[in-house]
Short mmCIF file of C-alpha atoms in Angstrom, two decimals:
data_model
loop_
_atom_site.label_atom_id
_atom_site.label_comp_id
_atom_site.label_asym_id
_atom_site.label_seq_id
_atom_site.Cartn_x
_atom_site.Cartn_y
_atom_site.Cartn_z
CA UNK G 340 0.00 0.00 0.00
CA UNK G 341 1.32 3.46 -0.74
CA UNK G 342 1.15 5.61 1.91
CA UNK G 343 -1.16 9.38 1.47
CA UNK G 344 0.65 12.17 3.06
CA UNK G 345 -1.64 13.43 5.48
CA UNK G 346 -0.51 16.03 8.05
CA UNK G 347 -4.07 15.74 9.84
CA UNK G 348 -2.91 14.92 13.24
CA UNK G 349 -5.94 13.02 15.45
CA UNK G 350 -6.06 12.61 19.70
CA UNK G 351 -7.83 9.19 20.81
CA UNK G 352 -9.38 8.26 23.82
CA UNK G 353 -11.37 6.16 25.93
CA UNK G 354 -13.91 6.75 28.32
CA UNK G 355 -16.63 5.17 30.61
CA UNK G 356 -16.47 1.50 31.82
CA UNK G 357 -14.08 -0.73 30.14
CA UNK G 358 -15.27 -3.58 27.99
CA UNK G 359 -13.50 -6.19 25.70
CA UNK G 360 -12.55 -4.85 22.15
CA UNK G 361 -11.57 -1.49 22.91
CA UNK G 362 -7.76 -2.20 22.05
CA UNK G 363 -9.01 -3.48 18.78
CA UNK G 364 -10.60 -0.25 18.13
CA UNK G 365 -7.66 1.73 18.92
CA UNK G 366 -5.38 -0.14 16.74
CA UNK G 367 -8.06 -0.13 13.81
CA UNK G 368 -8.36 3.80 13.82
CA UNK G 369 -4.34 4.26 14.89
CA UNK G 370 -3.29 1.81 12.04
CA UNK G 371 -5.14 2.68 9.39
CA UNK G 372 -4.41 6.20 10.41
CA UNK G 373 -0.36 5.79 10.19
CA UNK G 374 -0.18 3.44 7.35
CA UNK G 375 -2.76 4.39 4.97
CA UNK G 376 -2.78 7.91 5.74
CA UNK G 377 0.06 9.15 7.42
CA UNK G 378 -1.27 10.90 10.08
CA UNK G 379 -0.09 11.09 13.89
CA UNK G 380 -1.75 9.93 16.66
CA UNK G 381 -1.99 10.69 19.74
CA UNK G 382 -3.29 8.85 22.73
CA UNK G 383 -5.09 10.71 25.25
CA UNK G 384 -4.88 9.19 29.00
CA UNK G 385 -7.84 7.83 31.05
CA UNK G 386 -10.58 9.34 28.69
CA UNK G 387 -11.63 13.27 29.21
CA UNK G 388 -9.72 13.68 31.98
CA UNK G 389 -6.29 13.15 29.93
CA UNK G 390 -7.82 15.98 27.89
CA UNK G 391 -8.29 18.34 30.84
CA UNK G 392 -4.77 17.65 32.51
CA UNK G 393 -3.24 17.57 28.64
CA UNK G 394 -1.63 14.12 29.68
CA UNK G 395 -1.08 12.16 26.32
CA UNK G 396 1.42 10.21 24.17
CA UNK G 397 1.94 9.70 20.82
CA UNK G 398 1.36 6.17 19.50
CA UNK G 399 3.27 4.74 16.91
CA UNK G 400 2.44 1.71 14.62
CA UNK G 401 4.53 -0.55 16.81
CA UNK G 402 2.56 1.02 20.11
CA UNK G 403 -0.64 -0.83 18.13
CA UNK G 404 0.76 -4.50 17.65
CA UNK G 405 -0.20 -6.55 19.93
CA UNK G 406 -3.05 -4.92 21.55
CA UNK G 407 -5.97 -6.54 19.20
CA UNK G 408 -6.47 -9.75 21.49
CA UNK G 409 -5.98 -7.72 25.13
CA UNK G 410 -8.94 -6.66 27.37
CA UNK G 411 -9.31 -3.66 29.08
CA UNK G 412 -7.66 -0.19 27.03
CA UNK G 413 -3.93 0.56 27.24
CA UNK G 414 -5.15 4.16 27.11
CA UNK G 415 -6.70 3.80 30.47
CA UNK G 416 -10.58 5.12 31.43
CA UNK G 417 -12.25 7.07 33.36
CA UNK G 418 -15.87 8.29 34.21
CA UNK G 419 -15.12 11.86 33.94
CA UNK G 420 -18.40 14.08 32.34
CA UNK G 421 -16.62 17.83 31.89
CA UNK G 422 -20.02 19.19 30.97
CA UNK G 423 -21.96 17.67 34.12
CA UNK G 424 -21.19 20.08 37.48
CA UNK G 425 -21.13 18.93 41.05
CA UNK G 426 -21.67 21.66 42.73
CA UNK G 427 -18.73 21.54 44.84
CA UNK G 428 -16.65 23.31 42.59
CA UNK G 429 -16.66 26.58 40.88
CA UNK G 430 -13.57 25.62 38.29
CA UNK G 431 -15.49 23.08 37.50
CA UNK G 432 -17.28 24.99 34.95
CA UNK G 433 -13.66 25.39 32.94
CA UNK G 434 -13.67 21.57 32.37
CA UNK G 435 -15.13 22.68 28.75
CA UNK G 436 -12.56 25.23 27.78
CA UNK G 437 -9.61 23.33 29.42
CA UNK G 438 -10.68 20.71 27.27
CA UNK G 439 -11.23 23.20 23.96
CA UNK G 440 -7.73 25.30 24.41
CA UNK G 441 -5.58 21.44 25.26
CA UNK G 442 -7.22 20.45 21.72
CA UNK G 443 -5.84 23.26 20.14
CA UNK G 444 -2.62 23.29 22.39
CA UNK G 445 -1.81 19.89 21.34
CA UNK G 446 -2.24 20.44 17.74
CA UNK G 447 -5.37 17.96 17.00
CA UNK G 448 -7.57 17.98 13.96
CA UNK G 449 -9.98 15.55 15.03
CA UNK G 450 -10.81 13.91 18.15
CA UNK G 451 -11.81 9.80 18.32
CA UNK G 452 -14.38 9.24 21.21
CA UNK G 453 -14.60 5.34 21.91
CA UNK G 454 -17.31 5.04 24.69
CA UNK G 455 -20.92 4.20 26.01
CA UNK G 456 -23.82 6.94 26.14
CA UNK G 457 -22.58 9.08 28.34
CA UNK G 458 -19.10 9.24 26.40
CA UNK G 459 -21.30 9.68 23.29
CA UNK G 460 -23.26 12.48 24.70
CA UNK G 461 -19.84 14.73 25.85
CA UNK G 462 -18.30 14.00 22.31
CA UNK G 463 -21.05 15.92 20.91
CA UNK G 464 -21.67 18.76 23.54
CA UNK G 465 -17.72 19.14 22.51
CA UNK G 466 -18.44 18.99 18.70
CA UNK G 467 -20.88 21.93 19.77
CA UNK G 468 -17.88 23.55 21.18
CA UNK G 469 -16.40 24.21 17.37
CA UNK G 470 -14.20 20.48 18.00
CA UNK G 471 -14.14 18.20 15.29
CA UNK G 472 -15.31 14.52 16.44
CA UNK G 473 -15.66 11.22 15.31
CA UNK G 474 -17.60 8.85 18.05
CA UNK G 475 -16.75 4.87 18.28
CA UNK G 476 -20.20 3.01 20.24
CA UNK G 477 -19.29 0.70 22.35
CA UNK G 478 -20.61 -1.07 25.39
CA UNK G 479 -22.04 -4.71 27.00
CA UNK G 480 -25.24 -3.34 27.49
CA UNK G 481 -25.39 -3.26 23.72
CA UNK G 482 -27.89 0.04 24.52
CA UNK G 483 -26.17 2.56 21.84
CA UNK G 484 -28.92 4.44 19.96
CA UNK G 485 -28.53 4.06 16.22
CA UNK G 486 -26.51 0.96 15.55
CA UNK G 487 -27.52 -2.55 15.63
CA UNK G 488 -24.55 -3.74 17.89
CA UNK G 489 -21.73 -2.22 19.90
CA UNK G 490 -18.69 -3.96 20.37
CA UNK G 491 -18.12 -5.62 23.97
CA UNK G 492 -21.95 -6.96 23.42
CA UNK G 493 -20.76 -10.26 21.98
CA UNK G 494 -17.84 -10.87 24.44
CA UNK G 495 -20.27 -10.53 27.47
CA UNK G 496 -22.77 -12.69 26.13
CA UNK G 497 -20.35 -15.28 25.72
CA UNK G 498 -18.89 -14.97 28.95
CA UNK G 499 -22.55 -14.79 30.65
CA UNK G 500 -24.08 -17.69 28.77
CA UNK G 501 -21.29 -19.73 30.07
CA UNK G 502 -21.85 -18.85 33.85
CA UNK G 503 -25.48 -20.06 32.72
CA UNK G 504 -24.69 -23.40 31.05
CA UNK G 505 -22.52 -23.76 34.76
CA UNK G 506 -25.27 -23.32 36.82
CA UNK G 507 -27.26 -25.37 34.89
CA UNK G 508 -25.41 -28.47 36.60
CA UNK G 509 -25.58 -27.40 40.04
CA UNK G 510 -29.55 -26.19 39.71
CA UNK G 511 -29.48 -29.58 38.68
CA UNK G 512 -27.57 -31.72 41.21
CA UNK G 513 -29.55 -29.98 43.65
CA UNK G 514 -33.35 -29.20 42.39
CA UNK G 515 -32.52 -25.79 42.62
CA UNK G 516 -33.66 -22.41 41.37
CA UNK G 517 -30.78 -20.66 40.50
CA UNK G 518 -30.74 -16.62 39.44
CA UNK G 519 -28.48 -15.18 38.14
CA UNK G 520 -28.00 -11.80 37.93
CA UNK G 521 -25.99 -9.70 34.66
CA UNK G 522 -25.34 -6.31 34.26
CA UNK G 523 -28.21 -3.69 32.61
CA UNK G 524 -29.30 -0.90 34.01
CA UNK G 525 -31.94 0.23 31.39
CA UNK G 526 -31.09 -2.22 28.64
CA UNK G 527 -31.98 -5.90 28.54
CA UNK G 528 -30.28 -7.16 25.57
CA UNK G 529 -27.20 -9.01 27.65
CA UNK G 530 -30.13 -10.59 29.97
CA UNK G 531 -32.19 -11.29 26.74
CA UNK G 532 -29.48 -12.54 24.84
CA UNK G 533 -27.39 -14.67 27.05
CA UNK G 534 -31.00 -16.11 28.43
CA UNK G 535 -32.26 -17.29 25.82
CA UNK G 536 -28.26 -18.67 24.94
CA UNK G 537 -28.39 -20.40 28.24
CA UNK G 538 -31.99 -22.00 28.36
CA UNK G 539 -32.74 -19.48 31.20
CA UNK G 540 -36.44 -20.74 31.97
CA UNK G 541 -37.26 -16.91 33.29
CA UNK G 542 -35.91 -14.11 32.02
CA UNK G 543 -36.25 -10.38 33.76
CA UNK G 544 -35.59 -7.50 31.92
CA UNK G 545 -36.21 -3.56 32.86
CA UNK G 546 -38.07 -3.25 29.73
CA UNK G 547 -40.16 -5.41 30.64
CA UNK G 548 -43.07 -5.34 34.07
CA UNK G 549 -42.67 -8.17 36.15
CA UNK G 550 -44.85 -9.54 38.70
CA UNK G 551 -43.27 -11.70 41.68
CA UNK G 552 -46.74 -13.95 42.50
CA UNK G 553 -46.44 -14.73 38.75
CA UNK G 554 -43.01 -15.80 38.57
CA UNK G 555 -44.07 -18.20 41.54
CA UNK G 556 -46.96 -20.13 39.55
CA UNK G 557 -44.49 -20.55 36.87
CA UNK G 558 -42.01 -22.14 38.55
CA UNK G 559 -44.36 -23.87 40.65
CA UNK G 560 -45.89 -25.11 37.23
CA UNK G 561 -42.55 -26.44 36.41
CA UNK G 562 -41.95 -28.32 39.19
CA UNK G 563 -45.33 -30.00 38.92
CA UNK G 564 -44.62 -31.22 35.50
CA UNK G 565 -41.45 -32.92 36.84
CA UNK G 566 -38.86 -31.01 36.03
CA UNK G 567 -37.17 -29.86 39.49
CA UNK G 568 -35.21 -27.09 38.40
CA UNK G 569 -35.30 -23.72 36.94
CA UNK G 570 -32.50 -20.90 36.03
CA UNK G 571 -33.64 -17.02 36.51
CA UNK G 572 -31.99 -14.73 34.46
CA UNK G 573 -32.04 -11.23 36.25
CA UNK G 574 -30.94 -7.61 35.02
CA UNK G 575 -29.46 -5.79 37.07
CA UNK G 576 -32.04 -2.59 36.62
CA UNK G 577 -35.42 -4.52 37.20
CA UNK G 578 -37.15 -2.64 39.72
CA UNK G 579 -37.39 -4.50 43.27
CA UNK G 580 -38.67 -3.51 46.76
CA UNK G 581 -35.36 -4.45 48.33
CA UNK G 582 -33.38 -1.41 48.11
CA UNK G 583 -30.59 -2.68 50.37
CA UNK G 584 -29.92 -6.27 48.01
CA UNK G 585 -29.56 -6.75 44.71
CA UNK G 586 -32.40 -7.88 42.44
CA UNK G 587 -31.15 -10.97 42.21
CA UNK G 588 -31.03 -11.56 46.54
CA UNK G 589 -33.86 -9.85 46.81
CA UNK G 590 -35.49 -12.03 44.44
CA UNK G 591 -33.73 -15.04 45.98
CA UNK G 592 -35.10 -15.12 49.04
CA UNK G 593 -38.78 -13.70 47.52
CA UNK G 594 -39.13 -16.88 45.58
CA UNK G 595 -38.51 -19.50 48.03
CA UNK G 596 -40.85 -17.40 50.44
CA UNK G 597 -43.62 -18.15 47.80
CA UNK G 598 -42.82 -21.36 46.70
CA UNK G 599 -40.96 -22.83 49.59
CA UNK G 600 -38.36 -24.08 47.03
CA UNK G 601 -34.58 -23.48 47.51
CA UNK G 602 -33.59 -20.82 45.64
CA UNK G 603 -29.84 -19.26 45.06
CA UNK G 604 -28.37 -16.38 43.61
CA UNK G 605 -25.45 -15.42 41.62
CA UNK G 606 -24.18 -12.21 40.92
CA UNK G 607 -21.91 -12.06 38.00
CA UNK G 608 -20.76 -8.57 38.39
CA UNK G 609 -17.39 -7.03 36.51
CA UNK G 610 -16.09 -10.57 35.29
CA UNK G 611 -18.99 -9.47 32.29
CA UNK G 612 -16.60 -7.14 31.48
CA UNK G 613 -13.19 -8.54 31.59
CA UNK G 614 -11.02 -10.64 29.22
CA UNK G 615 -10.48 -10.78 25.54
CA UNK G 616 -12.76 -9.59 23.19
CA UNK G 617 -14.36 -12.34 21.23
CA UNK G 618 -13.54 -12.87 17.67
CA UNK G 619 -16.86 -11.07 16.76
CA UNK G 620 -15.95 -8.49 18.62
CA UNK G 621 -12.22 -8.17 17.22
CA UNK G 622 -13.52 -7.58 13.46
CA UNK G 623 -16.42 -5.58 14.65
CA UNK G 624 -13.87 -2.93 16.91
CA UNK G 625 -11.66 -3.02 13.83
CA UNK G 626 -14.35 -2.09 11.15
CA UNK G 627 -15.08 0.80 13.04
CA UNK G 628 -11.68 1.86 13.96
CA UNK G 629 -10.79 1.77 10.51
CA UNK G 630 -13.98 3.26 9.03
CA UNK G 631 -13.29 5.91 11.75
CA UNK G 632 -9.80 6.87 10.41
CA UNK G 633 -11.17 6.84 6.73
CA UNK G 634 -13.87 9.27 7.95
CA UNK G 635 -11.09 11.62 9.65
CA UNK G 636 -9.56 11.11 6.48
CA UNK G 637 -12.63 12.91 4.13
CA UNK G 638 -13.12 15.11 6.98
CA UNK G 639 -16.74 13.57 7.47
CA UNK G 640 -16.83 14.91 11.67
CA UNK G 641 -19.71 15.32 14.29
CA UNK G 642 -21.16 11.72 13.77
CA UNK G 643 -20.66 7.95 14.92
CA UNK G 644 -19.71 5.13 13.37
CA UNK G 645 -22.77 2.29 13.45
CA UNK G 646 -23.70 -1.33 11.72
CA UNK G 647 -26.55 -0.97 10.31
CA UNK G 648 -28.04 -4.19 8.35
CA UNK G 649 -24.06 -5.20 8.73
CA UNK G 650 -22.86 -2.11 6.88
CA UNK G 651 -20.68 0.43 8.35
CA UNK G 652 -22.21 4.16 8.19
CA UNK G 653 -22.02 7.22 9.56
CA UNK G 654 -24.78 8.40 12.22
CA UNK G 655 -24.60 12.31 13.18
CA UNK G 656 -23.67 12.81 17.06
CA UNK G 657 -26.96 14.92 17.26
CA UNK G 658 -29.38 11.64 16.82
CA UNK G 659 -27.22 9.54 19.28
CA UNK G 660 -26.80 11.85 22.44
CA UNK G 661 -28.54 11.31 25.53
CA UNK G 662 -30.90 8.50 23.35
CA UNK G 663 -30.92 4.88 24.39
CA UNK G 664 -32.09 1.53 22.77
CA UNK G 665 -34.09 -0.32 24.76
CA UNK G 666 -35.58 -3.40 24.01
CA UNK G 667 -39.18 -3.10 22.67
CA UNK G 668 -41.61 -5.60 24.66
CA UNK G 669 -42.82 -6.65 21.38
CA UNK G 670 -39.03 -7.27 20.07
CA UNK G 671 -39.15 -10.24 17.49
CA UNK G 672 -36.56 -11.95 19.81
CA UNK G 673 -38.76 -11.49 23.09
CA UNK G 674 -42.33 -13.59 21.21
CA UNK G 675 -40.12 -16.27 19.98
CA UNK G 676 -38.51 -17.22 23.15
CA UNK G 677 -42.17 -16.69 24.59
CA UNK G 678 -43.29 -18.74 21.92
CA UNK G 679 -41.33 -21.93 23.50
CA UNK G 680 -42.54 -21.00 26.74
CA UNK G 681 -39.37 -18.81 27.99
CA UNK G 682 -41.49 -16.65 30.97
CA UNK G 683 -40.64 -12.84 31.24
CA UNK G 684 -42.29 -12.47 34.67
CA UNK G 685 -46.06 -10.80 33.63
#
């Protein structure tokens, strides 16, 4: 490949949780950036708040090998919002036009944002600032408004659909109900997904109403037609009385109060999170690192990269931020697994 001389240079960063495929990303957009383009990159430490205390280096093509298979970000993360106040602090305030004058200061012509909502939302307040932005979804909640999948999605659901196939064998052994309970606040897909993956028998979902006296009868109704088990897959932003326990305990102990089965819980927590990306989830981070860099490239700024019907566009910032994608009770995926008598707690 011949290399175009490009003297664009471009800042990267990551911010929000962490989730598996975000060094793929980095080395898709820093890669094709270098070697088809010849443009310098920069990376920007622990998301916004490398931009506010200007602490960055700049990567080189030999910084990016390596990185494609490794969890986590080697540009570190953090949860910083510069356009969201405390209150505690005046200077505060300044986080915006720290942010703005570092940009210039450091010599960028385009900023990469790889994150969640919230990361999604502050790349576009800041391409309202006069900054020019390109936005990379991505997220295990899968919860990104206007793309069909973020990256990290696929690696969770792999991880959490085998912690279900595990507890499968102990429910088993021991004629249990076993919950489980996966990360979501407002999203369901990882619950939905991974439940219907693992043969969960009940799946909860915010999205989605559910009613405890209901959930009994079903798995009541199991038990009468012999089979002596059930798994409960919980997300973690159903709404439950039991403000001091998680869903999942709180609907624990609920369930064996009404049925006077044994029931036990599992939280899965941050292991969702952790670990190499999945091979989906490789070639999906790397499409849109490298559409990203092409996009830089024709100077196409203020929108996101997204699959949509598995092509890679171009979505504008202002349709993303502060939008999420819930799953629709009526979602194709929800009747089927209804359909073979999956229970969704109403």
């Amino acid at each position: 490949m011949v290399k175009m001389h490009n003297n664009q240079r471009i800042g990267i960063l990551t911010a929000g949780g962490d989730c598996p495929g975000i060094n793929a990303a980095i080395r898709g957009v820093g890669k094709t950036a270098i070697v088809k383009y010849g443009m310098k990159v920069i990376g920007i430490s622990d998301g916004f708040t490398g931009l506010i205390t200007k602490e960055y280096t700049e990567l080189s093509e030999h910084d990016l090998s390596g990185i494609l298979t490794l969890g986590g970000t080697i540009l570190g993360t953090s949860r910083e919002k510069p356009f969201k106040s405390s209150g505690k602090n005046k200077t505060e305030i300044k986080k915006p036009l720290l942010i703005k004058e570092h940009y210039e200061q450091m010599g960028l012509d385009c900023l990469v944002c790889i994150g969640g909502n919230g990361t999604l939302k502050t790349a576009y307040l800041l391409s309202q600032e006069g900054l020019n932005i390109v936005g990379i979804p991505k997220t295990i909640d899968n919860d990104v408004w206007g793309t069909d999948i973020t990256f990290g999605f696929d690696s969770a659901v792999n991880i959490a659909t085998e912690a279900i196939d595990r507890l499968h064998s102990t429910a088993n052994s021991h004629k249990r109900i076993m919950l489980i309970e996966l990360m979501g606040h407002n999203a369901g897909w990882l619950a939905l997904y991974s439940g219907m993956a693992g043969g969960g028998d009940v799946i909860l979902i915010p999205e989605i109403p559910h009613d405890e006296d209901k959930i009994a009868e079903y798995l009541l109704h199991r038990v009468d037609e012999n089979k002596p088990y059930s798994i409960v897959v919980v997300a973690e932003g159903i709404k439950t009385p039991g403000k001091d326990r998680s869903p999942a305990q709180y609907l624990s102990k609920r369930i064996s109060e009404l049925t006077g089965l044994e029931a036990r819980e599992t939280v899965l927590g941050y292991i969702q999170r952790g670990g190499s990306p999945s091979p989906m989830d490789r070639v999906l981070a790397t499409r849109y690192g490298t559409s990203a860099a092409d996009m830089i490239a024709r100077k196409d700024f203020g929108k996101m990269v997204a699959l949509k019907n598995n092509e890679i566009v171009s979505v504008p910032l202002a349709e993303v931020a502060g939008k999420l994608k819930l799953v629709d009770p009526n979602n194709a995926l929800v009747v089927k697994a209804k359909n073979m008598g999956t229970n969704f707690g109403n």
